[in-house]
XYZ file of C-alpha atoms in Angstrom:
253
model
C 4.434 -1.948 6.016
C 3.846 0.776 8.584
C 5.425 4.186 8.254
C 8.612 4.853 10.231
C 7.895 6.024 13.751
C 9.299 9.493 13.230
C 6.952 10.184 10.295
C 3.758 9.546 12.280
C 1.865 12.809 12.799
C -0.607 14.063 15.350
C -4.225 13.717 14.345
C -5.787 17.044 13.347
C -8.190 17.469 16.297
C -9.906 20.856 16.145
C -11.914 22.830 18.685
C -15.227 21.814 17.075
C -14.293 18.119 16.799
C -16.919 15.871 18.480
C -14.205 14.168 20.558
C -13.003 17.519 21.901
C -16.570 18.562 22.656
C -17.256 15.293 24.488
C -14.182 15.678 26.683
C -15.142 19.228 27.565
C -18.696 18.289 28.519
C -17.841 14.903 30.024
C -20.570 13.085 28.122
C -21.525 11.583 24.765
C -22.925 10.383 22.547
C -19.664 9.576 20.793
C -18.804 6.780 18.362
C -16.100 5.411 16.107
C -17.673 5.035 12.672
C -16.320 2.705 9.986
C -16.661 3.463 6.299
C -19.474 0.887 6.062
C -21.522 2.826 8.634
C -20.873 0.499 11.599
C -20.759 2.430 14.906
C -18.728 1.596 18.018
C -20.009 3.485 21.085
C -17.296 5.237 23.115
C -17.769 5.370 26.877
C -17.052 9.059 27.466
C -18.832 9.173 30.816
C -16.629 6.381 32.202
C -13.488 7.985 30.783
C -14.330 11.258 32.540
C -15.252 9.638 35.870
C -13.002 8.375 38.652
C -11.271 5.027 37.941
C -13.660 2.120 38.396
C -12.931 -1.299 39.865
C -11.696 -2.640 36.532
C -9.305 0.303 36.173
C -7.964 -0.338 39.669
C -7.016 -3.913 38.727
C -4.797 -2.353 36.061
C -3.267 0.314 38.280
C -2.494 -2.196 41.020
C -0.329 -4.169 38.560
C 1.722 -1.200 37.359
C 5.455 -1.282 37.999
C 7.939 1.589 38.088
C 7.203 4.785 36.172
C 4.000 4.529 34.124
C 3.346 5.851 30.613
C -0.373 6.047 29.730
C -0.570 5.963 25.926
C -3.679 7.753 24.685
C -4.487 8.985 28.187
C -7.689 10.801 27.143
C -9.120 12.900 29.989
C -6.504 11.473 32.329
C -8.311 9.545 35.061
C -5.587 6.870 35.278
C -2.688 9.331 35.278
C -4.374 11.436 37.955
C -5.051 8.389 40.139
C -1.432 7.255 39.846
C -0.247 10.748 40.743
C -2.547 10.735 43.785
C -0.864 7.502 44.851
C 2.509 9.212 44.620
C 3.523 7.291 41.503
C 5.585 8.653 38.634
C 3.193 8.781 35.669
C 2.850 10.606 32.369
C -0.020 10.617 29.907
C 0.464 11.222 26.207
C -2.349 12.043 23.819
C -2.682 13.635 20.387
C -5.578 15.773 21.619
C -4.757 19.110 23.231
C -8.120 18.983 25.031
C -7.221 15.611 26.558
C -3.859 16.895 27.768
C -5.488 19.978 29.309
C -8.149 17.852 31.034
C -5.466 15.572 32.506
C -3.600 18.581 33.874
C -6.778 19.898 35.517
C -7.135 16.576 37.344
C -3.610 16.893 38.706
C -1.866 14.520 36.290
C 0.990 15.260 33.914
C 0.528 14.862 30.171
C 2.111 15.840 26.875
C 0.545 16.336 23.449
C 2.545 13.668 21.711
C 2.106 10.637 19.488
C 3.595 7.417 20.825
C 5.502 7.203 17.544
C 7.273 10.499 18.216
C 10.311 10.804 20.515
C 9.232 10.524 24.161
C 10.853 11.548 27.432
C 12.501 8.789 29.431
C 12.701 6.252 26.594
C 14.029 2.884 27.784
C 13.275 3.807 31.413
C 9.502 3.341 31.712
C 8.414 0.440 33.897
C 4.865 0.123 32.521
C 3.017 1.290 29.401
C -0.791 1.335 29.401
C -3.045 0.742 26.379
C -6.497 1.060 27.952
C -9.929 2.041 26.588
C -9.259 0.603 23.130
C -5.858 2.254 22.684
C -4.399 -0.983 21.413
C -5.921 0.292 18.167
C -3.707 3.408 17.937
C -2.186 3.775 14.479
C -4.125 0.838 13.036
C -1.030 -1.384 13.311
C -0.839 -3.313 16.610
C 2.442 -4.974 15.668
C 4.149 -1.606 15.124
C 2.590 -0.183 18.296
C 3.746 -3.048 20.505
C 7.185 -2.998 18.914
C 7.423 0.724 19.617
C 6.456 0.240 23.270
C 9.036 -2.514 23.663
C 11.599 0.138 22.680
C 10.160 2.744 25.071
C 10.031 0.446 28.101
C 12.928 -0.523 30.294
C 14.146 -4.116 29.862
C 11.653 -6.397 31.544
C 8.950 -3.700 31.498
C 5.207 -4.298 31.254
C 2.640 -3.488 28.594
C -0.874 -3.671 30.029
C -3.468 -3.652 27.255
C -7.245 -3.783 27.227
C -8.624 -6.093 24.558
C -12.017 -6.525 22.903
C -14.015 -9.204 24.798
C -14.313 -11.317 21.629
C -11.999 -13.003 19.122
C -11.566 -9.901 16.927
C -8.638 -8.875 14.724
C -9.393 -6.032 12.338
C -7.733 -2.984 10.765
C -10.103 -0.228 9.709
C -10.397 3.424 8.773
C -12.652 5.246 11.213
C -13.663 8.705 12.262
C -15.114 10.012 15.501
C -18.733 11.106 15.284
C -21.415 12.276 17.661
C -24.017 10.391 15.623
C -25.761 13.646 14.808
C -23.863 14.668 11.698
C -20.641 16.056 13.202
C -17.563 13.979 12.418
C -13.802 14.322 12.790
C -11.068 13.491 10.290
C -10.609 9.795 9.323
C -7.716 7.822 10.779
C -6.507 4.183 10.914
C -7.598 2.064 13.858
C -7.457 -1.560 14.979
C -9.552 -3.792 17.229
C -8.044 -6.883 18.848
C -9.341 -9.555 21.134
C -7.009 -11.400 23.462
C -6.170 -14.256 21.036
C -5.061 -11.768 18.359
C -2.979 -9.791 20.845
C -1.243 -12.956 22.009
C -0.349 -13.828 18.425
C 1.367 -10.455 18.003
C 3.080 -10.870 21.368
C 4.590 -14.207 20.379
C 6.030 -12.793 17.165
C 7.594 -9.885 19.056
C 8.983 -12.046 21.840
C 6.739 -10.534 24.520
C 5.919 -12.901 27.379
C 2.418 -13.149 28.832
C 2.521 -11.940 32.433
C -1.195 -12.177 33.137
C -4.705 -12.248 31.706
C -7.850 -11.207 33.566
C -11.294 -9.712 33.221
C -13.133 -7.220 35.422
C -16.349 -5.297 34.980
C -16.997 -6.947 31.625
C -13.605 -5.757 30.315
C -10.582 -7.873 29.341
C -6.906 -7.182 30.003
C -3.536 -8.708 29.174
C -0.135 -7.934 30.709
C 2.900 -8.538 28.497
C 6.516 -8.393 29.626
C 9.405 -7.328 27.436
C 12.686 -9.205 27.373
C 15.031 -8.647 30.277
C 18.380 -7.064 29.520
C 21.809 -8.339 30.443
C 23.090 -7.548 33.916
C 25.048 -4.603 32.526
C 21.919 -2.812 31.331
C 20.139 -0.060 33.224
C 17.819 -1.406 35.955
C 14.191 -1.542 34.719
C 12.642 0.217 37.725
C 14.765 3.336 37.566
C 12.419 6.326 37.540
C 11.887 7.951 34.166
C 12.477 11.690 33.971
C 9.447 13.402 32.447
C 10.434 16.456 30.457
C 9.083 17.896 27.247
C 12.017 20.232 26.597
C 14.675 20.275 29.283
C 15.465 18.247 32.386
C 15.257 19.547 35.913
C 16.429 17.550 38.888
C 13.390 15.763 40.339
C 12.716 15.521 44.051
C 12.136 12.042 45.458
C 9.979 10.053 43.017
C 7.968 12.937 41.598
C 7.775 13.444 37.832
C 9.142 16.542 36.173
C 7.472 18.322 33.278
C 9.122 21.397 31.832
C 6.853 23.298 29.500
């Protein structure tokens, strides 16, 4: 059984961590390494570039205010902000949050399992670039997002382009001897994700592929007519709330 949400802690990224170094330079090599030595290459250069055509298929489907879970260097949050959309990235890496801010997006150093601003008012939650693996427990992650989203909200997740369903301990490495602290991770293909979705009562809203990548959109249950409308803009605030203007997000530091 997974730990309660409130007990999940931020990963101990440090200034000399290979992930932090890769974000600062905008390039790899960077890998997730399993205990058996297997390496999964991480596409740092794509993460640090402008959104590609596959990313745009995701952004075009977003509804309401958007929460990018594990936003990394922030290309998706920044693109949404440039479109005038309400968007917030969350990431456990301080370097990722800082990079997102430099691009013009808003981000908080926060785990998805910690309290978040605007809970129950987000229209869309993104799990892109492998972030379906966060926490090593996809069921707990999807259940958490169902509680963060507004009724009828969307989870858009990127899946492994194969029938994969694994839970592993990994660490980030540059392949040259420098490695970060180990943490739990998961890898899911679309069939495995759909199995979790059925158990949680999430409806499939779409499946597609683009640029060799695979995506699934899941919709949470709609609320009764007395509930808060799902597309109401979430207020983004890390400490206190200021009155937002129009549809712009608010981040008080």
